[in-house]
Coordinates of C-alpha atoms (C1' of nucleotides) in Angstrom, one line a residue:
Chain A
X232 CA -7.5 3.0 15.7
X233 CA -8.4 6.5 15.0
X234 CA -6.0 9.2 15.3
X235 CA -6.7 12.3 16.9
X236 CA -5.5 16.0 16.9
X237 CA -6.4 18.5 19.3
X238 CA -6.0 22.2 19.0
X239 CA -6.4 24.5 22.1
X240 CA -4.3 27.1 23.5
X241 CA -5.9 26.1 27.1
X242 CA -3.3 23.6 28.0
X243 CA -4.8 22.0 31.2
X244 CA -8.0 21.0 28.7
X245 CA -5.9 20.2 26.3
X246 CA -3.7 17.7 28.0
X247 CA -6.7 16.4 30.2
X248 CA -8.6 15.6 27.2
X249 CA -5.7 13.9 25.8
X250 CA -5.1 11.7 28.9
X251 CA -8.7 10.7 28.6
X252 CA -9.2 10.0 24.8
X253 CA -6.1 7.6 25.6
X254 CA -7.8 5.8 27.9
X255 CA -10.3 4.5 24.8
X256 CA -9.1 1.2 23.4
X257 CA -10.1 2.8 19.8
X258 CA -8.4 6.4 19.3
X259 CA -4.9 7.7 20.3
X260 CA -4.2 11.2 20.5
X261 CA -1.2 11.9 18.0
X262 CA -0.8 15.3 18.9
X263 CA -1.6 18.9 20.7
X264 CA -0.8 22.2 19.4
X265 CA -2.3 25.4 20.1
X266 CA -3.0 27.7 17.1
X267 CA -4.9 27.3 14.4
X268 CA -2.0 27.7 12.2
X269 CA -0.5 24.8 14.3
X270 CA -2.8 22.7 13.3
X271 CA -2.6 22.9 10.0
X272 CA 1.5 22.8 10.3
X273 CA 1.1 19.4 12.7
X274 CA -0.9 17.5 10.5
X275 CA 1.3 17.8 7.5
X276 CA 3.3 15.6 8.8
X277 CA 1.2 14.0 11.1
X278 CA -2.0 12.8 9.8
X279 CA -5.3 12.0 12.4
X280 CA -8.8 11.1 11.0
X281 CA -10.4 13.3 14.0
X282 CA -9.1 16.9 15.1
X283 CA -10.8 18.6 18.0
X284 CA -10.5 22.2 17.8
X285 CA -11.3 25.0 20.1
X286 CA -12.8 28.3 19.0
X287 CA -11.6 30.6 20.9
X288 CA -7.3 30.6 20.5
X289 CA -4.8 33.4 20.3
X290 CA -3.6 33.9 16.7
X291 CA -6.9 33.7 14.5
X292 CA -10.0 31.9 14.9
X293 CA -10.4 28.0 15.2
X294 CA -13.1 28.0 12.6
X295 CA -10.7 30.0 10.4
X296 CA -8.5 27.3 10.5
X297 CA -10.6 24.4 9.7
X298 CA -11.5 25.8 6.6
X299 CA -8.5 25.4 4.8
X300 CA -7.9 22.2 6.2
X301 CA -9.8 20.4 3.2
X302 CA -9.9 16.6 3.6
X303 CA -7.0 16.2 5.5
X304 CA -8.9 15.8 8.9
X305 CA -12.5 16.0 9.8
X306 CA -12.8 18.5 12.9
X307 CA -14.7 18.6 15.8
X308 CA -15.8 22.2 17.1
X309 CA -15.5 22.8 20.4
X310 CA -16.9 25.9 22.6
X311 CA -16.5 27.2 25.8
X312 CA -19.4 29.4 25.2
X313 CA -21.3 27.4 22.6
X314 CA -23.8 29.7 20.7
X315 CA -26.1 29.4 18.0
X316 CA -24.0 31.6 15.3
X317 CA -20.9 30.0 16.3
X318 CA -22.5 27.0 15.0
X319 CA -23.3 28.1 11.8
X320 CA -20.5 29.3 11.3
X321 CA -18.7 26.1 12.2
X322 CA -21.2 24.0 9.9
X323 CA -19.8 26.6 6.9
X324 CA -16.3 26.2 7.7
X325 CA -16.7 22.2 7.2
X326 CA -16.6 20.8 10.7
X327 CA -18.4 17.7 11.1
X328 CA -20.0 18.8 14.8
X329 CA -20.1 21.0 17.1
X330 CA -20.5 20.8 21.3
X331 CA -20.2 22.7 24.0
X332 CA -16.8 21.8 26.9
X333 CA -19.7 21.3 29.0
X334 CA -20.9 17.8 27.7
X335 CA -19.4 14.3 29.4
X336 CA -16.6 13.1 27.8
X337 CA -18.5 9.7 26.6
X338 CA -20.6 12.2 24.3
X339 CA -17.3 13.6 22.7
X340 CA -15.8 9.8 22.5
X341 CA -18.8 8.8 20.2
X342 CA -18.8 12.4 18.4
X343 CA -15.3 11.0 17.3
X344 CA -16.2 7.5 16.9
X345 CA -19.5 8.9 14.6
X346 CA -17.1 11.6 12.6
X347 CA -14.5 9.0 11.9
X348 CA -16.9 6.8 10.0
X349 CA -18.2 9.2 7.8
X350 CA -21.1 10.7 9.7
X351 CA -21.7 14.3 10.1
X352 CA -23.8 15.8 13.2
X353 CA -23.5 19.2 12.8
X354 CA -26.9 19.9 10.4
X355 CA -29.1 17.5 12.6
X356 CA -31.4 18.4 15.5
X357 CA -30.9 17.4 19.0
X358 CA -33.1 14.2 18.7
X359 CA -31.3 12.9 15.6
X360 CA -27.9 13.8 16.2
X361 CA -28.2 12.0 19.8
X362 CA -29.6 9.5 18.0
X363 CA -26.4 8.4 16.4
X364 CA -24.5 9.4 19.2
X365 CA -26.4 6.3 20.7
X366 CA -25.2 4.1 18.0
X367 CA -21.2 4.6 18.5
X368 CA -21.4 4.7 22.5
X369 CA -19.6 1.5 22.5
X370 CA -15.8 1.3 21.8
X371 CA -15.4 0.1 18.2
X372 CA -13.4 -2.8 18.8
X373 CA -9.9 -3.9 19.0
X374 CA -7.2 -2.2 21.3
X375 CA -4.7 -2.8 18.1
X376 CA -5.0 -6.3 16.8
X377 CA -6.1 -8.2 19.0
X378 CA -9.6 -9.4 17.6
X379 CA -7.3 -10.7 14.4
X380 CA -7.8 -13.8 13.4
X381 CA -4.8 -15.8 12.6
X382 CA -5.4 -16.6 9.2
X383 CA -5.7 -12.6 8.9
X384 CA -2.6 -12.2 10.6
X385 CA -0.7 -14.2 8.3
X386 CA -2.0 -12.2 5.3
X387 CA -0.9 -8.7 7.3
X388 CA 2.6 -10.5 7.5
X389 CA 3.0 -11.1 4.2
X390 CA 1.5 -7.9 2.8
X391 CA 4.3 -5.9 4.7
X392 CA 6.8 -8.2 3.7
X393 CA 6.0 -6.3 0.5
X394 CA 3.4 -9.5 -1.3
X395 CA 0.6 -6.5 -2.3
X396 CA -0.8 -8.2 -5.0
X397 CA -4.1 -10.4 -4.4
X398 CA -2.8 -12.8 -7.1
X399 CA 0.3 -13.1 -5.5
X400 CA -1.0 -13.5 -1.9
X401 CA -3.7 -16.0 -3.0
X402 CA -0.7 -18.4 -4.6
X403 CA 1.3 -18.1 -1.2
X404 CA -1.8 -19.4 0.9
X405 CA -3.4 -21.9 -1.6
X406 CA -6.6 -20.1 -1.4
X407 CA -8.7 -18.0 -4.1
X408 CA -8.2 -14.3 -4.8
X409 CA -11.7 -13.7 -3.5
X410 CA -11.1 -15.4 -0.5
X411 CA -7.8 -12.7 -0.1
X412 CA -9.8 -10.2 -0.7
X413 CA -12.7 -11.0 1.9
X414 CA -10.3 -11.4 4.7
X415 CA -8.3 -8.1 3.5
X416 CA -11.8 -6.3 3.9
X417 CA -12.2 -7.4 7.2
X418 CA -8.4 -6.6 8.3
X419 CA -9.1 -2.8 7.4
X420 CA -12.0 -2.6 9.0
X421 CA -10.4 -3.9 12.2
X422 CA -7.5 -1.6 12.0
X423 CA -9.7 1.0 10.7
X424 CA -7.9 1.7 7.7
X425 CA -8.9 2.1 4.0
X426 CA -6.6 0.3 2.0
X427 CA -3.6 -2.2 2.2
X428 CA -0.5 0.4 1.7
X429 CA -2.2 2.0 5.6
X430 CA -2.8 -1.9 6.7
X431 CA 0.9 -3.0 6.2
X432 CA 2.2 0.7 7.8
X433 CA -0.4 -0.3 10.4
X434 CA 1.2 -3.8 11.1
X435 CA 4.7 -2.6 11.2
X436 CA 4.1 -0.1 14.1
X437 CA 2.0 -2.9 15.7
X438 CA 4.5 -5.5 15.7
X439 CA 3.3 -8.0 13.3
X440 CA 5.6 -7.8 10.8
X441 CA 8.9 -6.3 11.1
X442 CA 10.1 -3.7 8.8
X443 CA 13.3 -5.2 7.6
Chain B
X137 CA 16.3 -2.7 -5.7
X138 CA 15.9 -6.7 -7.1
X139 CA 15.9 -9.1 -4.3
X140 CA 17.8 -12.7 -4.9
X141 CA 16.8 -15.8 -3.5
X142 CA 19.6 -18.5 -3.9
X143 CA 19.1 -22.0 -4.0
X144 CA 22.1 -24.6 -3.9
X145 CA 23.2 -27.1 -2.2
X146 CA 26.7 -25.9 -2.4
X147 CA 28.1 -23.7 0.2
X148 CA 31.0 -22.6 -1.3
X149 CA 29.3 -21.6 -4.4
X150 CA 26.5 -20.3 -2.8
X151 CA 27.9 -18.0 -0.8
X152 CA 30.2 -16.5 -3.0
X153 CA 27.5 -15.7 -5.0
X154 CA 25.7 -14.1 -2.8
X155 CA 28.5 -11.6 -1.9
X156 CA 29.2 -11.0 -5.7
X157 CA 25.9 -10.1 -6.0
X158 CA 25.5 -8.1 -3.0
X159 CA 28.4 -5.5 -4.4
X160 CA 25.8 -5.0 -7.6
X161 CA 24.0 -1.7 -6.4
X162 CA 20.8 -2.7 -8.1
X163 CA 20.6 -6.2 -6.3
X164 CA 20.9 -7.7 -2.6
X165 CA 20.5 -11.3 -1.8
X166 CA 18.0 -12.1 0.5
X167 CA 18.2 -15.3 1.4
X168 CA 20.1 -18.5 0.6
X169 CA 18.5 -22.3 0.9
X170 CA 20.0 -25.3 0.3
X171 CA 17.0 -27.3 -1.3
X172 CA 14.3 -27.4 -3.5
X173 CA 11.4 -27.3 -0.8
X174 CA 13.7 -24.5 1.3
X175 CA 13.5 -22.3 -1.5
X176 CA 9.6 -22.9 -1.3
X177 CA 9.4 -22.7 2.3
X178 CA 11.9 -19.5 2.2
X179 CA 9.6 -17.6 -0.5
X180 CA 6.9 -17.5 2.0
X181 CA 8.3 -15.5 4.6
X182 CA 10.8 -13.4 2.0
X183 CA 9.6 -12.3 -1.4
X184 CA 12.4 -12.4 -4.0
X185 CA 11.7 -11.4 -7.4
X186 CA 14.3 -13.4 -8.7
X187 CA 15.3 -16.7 -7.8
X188 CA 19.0 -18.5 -8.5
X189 CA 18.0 -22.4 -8.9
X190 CA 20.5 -24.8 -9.6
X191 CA 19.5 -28.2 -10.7
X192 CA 21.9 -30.4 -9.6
X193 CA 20.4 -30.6 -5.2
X194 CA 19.7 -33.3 -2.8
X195 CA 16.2 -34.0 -2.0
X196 CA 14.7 -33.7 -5.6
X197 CA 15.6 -31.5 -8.6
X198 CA 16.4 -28.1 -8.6
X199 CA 13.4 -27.9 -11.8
X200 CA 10.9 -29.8 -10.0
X201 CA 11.0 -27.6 -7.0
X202 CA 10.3 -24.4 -9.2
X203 CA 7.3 -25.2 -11.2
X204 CA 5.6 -25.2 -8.1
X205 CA 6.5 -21.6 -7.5
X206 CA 4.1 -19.7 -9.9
X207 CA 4.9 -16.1 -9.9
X208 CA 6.0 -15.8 -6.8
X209 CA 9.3 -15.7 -8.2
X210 CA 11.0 -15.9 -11.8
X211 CA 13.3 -18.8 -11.8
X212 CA 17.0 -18.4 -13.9
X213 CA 18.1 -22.0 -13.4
X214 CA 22.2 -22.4 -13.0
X215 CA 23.8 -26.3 -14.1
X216 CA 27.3 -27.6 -13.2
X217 CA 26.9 -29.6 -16.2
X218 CA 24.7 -27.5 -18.8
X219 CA 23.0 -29.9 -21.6
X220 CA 20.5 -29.4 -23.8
X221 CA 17.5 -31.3 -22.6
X222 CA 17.9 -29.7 -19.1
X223 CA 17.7 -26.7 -21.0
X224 CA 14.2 -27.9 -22.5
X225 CA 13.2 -29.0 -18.9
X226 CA 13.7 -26.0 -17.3
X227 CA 12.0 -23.9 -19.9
X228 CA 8.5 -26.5 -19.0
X229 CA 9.0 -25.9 -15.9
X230 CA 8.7 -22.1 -16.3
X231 CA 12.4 -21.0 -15.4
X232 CA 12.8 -17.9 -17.0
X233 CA 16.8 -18.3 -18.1
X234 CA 19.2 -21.3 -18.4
X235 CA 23.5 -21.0 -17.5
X236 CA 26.2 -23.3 -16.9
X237 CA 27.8 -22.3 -14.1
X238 CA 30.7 -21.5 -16.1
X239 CA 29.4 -18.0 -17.2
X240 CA 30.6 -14.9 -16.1
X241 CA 29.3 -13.5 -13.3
X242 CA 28.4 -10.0 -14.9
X243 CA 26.8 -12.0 -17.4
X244 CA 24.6 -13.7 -14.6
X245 CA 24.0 -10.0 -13.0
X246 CA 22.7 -8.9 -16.5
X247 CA 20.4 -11.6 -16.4
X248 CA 19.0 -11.3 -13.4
X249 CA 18.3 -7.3 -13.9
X250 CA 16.8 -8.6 -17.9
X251 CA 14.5 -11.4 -15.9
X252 CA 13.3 -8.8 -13.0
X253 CA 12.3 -6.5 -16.0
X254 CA 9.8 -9.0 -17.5
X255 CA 12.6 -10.9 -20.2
X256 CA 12.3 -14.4 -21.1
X257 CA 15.6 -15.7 -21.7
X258 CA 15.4 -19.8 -21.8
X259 CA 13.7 -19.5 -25.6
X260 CA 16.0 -17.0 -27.5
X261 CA 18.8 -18.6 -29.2
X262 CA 22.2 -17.3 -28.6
X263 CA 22.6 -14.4 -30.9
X264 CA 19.2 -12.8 -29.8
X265 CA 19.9 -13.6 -25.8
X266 CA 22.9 -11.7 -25.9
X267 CA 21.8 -8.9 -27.2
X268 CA 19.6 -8.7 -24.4
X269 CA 21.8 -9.2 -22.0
X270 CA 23.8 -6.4 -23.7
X271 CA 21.1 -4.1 -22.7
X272 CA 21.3 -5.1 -19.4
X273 CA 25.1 -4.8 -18.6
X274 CA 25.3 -1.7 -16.8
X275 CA 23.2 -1.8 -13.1
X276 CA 20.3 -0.2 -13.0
X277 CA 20.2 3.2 -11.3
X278 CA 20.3 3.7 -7.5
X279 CA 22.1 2.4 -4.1
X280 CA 19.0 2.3 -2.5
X281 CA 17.3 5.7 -2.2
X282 CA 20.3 7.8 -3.2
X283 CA 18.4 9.2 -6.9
X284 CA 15.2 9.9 -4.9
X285 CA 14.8 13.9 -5.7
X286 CA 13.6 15.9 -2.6
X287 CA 10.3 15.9 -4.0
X288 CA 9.8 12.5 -4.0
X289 CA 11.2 12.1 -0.6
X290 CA 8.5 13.8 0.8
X291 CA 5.9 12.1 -1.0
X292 CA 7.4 8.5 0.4
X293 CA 7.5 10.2 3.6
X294 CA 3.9 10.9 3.3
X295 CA 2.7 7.8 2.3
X296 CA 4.6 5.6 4.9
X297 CA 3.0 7.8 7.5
X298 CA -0.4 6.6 5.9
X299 CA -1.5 9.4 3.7
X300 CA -2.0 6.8 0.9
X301 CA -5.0 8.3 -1.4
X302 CA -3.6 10.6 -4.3
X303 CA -6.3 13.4 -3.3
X304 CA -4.9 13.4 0.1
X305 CA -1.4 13.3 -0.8
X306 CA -2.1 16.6 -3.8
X307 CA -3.9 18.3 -0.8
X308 CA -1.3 18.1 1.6
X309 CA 1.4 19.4 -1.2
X310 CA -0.6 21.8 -3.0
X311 CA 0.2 19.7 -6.5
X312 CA -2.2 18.6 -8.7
X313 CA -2.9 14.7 -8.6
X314 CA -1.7 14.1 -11.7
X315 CA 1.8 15.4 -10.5
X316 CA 1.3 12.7 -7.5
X317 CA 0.5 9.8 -9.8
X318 CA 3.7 11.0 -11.6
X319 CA 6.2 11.5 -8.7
X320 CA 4.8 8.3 -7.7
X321 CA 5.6 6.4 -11.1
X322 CA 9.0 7.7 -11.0
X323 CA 9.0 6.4 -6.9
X324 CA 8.0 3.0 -8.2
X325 CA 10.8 3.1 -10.9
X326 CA 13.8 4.1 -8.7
X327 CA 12.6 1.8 -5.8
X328 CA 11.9 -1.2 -8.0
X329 CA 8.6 -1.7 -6.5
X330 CA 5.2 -1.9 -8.2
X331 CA 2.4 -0.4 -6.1
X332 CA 2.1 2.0 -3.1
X333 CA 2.2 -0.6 -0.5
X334 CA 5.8 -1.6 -1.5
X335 CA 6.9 1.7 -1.8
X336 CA 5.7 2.4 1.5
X337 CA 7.5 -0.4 3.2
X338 CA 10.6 0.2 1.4
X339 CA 10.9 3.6 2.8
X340 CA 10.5 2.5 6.0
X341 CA 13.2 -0.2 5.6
X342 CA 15.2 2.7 4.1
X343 CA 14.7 4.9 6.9
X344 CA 13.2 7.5 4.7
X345 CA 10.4 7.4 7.6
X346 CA 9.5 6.3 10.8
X347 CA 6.7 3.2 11.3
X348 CA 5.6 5.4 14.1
Chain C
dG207 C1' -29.6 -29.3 18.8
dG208 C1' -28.8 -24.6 18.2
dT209 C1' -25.7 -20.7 18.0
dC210 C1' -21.6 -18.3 17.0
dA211 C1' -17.0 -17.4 14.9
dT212 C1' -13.9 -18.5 11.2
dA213 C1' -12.5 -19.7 6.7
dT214 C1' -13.7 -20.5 2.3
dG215 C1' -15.9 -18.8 -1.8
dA216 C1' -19.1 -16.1 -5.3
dG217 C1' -21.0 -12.0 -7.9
dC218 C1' -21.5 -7.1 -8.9
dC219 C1' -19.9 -2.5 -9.5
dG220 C1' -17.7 2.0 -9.5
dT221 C1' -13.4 4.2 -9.4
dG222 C1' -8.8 4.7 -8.1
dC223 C1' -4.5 3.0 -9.4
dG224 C1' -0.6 2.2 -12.3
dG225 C1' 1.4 2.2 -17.2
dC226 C1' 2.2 4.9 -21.1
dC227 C1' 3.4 9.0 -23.9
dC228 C1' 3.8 13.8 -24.0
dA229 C1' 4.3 19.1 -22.9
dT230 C1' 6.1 23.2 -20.4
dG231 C1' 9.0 26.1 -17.7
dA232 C1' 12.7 26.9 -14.4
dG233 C1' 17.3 26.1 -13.1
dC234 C1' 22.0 24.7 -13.9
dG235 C1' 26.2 23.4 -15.9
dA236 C1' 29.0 22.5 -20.1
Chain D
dT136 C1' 23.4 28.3 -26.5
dC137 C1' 22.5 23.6 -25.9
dG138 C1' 21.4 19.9 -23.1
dC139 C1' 20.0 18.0 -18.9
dT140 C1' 17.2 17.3 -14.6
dC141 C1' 13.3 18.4 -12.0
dA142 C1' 8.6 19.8 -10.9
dT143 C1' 4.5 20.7 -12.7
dG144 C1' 0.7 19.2 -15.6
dG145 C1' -2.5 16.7 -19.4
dG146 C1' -4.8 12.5 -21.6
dC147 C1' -5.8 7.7 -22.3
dC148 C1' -6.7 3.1 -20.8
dG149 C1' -7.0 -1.5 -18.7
dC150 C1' -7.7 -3.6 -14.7
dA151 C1' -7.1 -4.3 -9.9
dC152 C1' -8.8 -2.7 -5.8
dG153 C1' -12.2 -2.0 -2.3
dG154 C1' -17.3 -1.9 -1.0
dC155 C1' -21.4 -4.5 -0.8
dT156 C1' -24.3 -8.7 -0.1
dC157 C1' -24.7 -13.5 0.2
dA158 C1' -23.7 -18.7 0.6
dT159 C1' -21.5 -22.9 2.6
dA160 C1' -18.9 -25.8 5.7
dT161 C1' -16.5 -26.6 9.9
dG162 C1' -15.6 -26.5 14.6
dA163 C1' -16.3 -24.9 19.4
dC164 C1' -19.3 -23.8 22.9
dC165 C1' -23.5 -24.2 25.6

DNA sequence: GGTCATATGAGCCGTGCGGCCCATGAGCGA
DNA sequence: TCGCTCATGGGCCGCACGGCTCATATGACC
């Protein structure tokens, strides 16, 4: 599930788009705000893998903003008026791509889909950068858990029943600590997170293990 | 916070125990089985890091049942009838400490804090085992998060809402990492938890953050 | 019979994590 | 003034974690 944060003062586009990114089995929208300053307030305590952030907002420029955003979020540039120097300017700040409003929705989805995994668009040509567009067209899986397996269910379970350790985990389900380890590998990349602290957090709010 | 597990066969006995331990702040009892294989079955679904065993159950030995259990759990086994060579038994089997059941119960709540914190008990002789337990009379800090500083709040509230690399987490709070690896320490200390993934869950159960 | 998903397991490797001890400065209360 | 807590840092170190590729066996499905 990747998390995304939008940032535009036009609330009609802002609340569209987030209607429509819902619609994709693999991001949620966890916020809108509509400063530059906002953004960088709402992901403190929110955090989203993918922000989407307009240029041109009241209160200091989008690309402004980005800047000091560091690691926290990879953003997404977008223009009403795209133009060559906005785009360089952009690629400085550290945004991972830039587009125009005018491209189809499906283009933006795999813009996210392509930023989220580590790819960055903004330095390559048209041909290239549509290139891997083409590659993340298709919804990456899972709409939450449902392409778990249940043997990897029962290790989510236990690892937010607070059983972290591989050793530990291993002993509870009679199998090898590689074997943990294999299936933990392929839980995060199904719930698109990085590490098992975000993969039990992630199975709480899902439902598969209960907090208490 | 040490979870309990308590295995006898005794209601009475059981139970009462398991409310004298619950007025420790530093200890809650999880769960209560009547049976060697319960315990077992019970440690699957609900870590404990210490377990209350007592020898004398139906449906095989109290001893038998917990050199099965590895380090899922360190064993202090508790006899009606203490002798000598159920002593030695219970030390092969791996049990960490050895009572009659005639000890006092602050005694038995000094033991279980010295056994959470890595003690072996079962092979001191008398003089040596009480001075270890002296070191263990008073209960170990907090009532749950109450000692957390603000600091350290916010850090758990971070990490719970899945900010759970320490670059992330120094970005987002303008501290060096090596302050985060520290607050953390100090986190893992007060919580009685050993990694990030524990001390993420715990907050949650705490309410120190949302799963959403 | 062939194909696919699942569960099991191995090896390799870089680095992030957690344990440990220590230092400094600010703030506060005795 | 002394002592304490807290927040901020540093250094060191062992090892567990996560990323990668690969192998094998078992069912189910066609």
């Amino acid at each position: 599930m990747i998390r995304v944060m939008i940032a535009d003062d036009h609330q009609l586009f802002a609340e569209g788009l987030s209607q429509a990114l819902d619609i994709l089995p693999d991001a949620r929208v966890v916020g809108v705000v509509d400063s530059g300053p906002a953004l960088d307030a709402a992901l403190l305590n929110q955090p989203a893998e993918v922000s989407i952030v307009d240029i041109e907002m009241p209160g200091g420029d989008g690309i402004d903003a980005i800047a000091g955003l560091g690691s926290r979020t990879r953003a997404i540039v977008v223009s009403m008026y795209a133009s060559d120097d906005q785009r360089t300017r952009a690629e400085t700040a550290g945004a991972k791509a830039f587009f125009s409003k005018g491209v189809p929705l499906m283009t933006l989805a795999a813009a996210i889909r392509a930023v989220a995994d580590g790819e960055d668009l903004i330095g390559l040509d048209d041909t290239s950068r549509d290139e891997v567009l083409e590659r993340y067209g298709e919804a990456r899986l899972d709409p939450g858990a449902a392409s778990l397996t249940v043997r990897e269910r029962e290790i989510l379970a236990l690892l937010a029943a607070g059983v972290s350790a591989t050793d530990e985990l291993a002993e509870r389900l009679y199998i090898s600590q590689k074997t943990v380890k294999n299936h933990l590998a392929s839980i995060f990349q199904k719930l698109a997170v990085s590490d098992r602290t975000q993969a039990a957090i992630e199975a709480i709010r899902l439902g598969i293990a209960r907090p208490n």
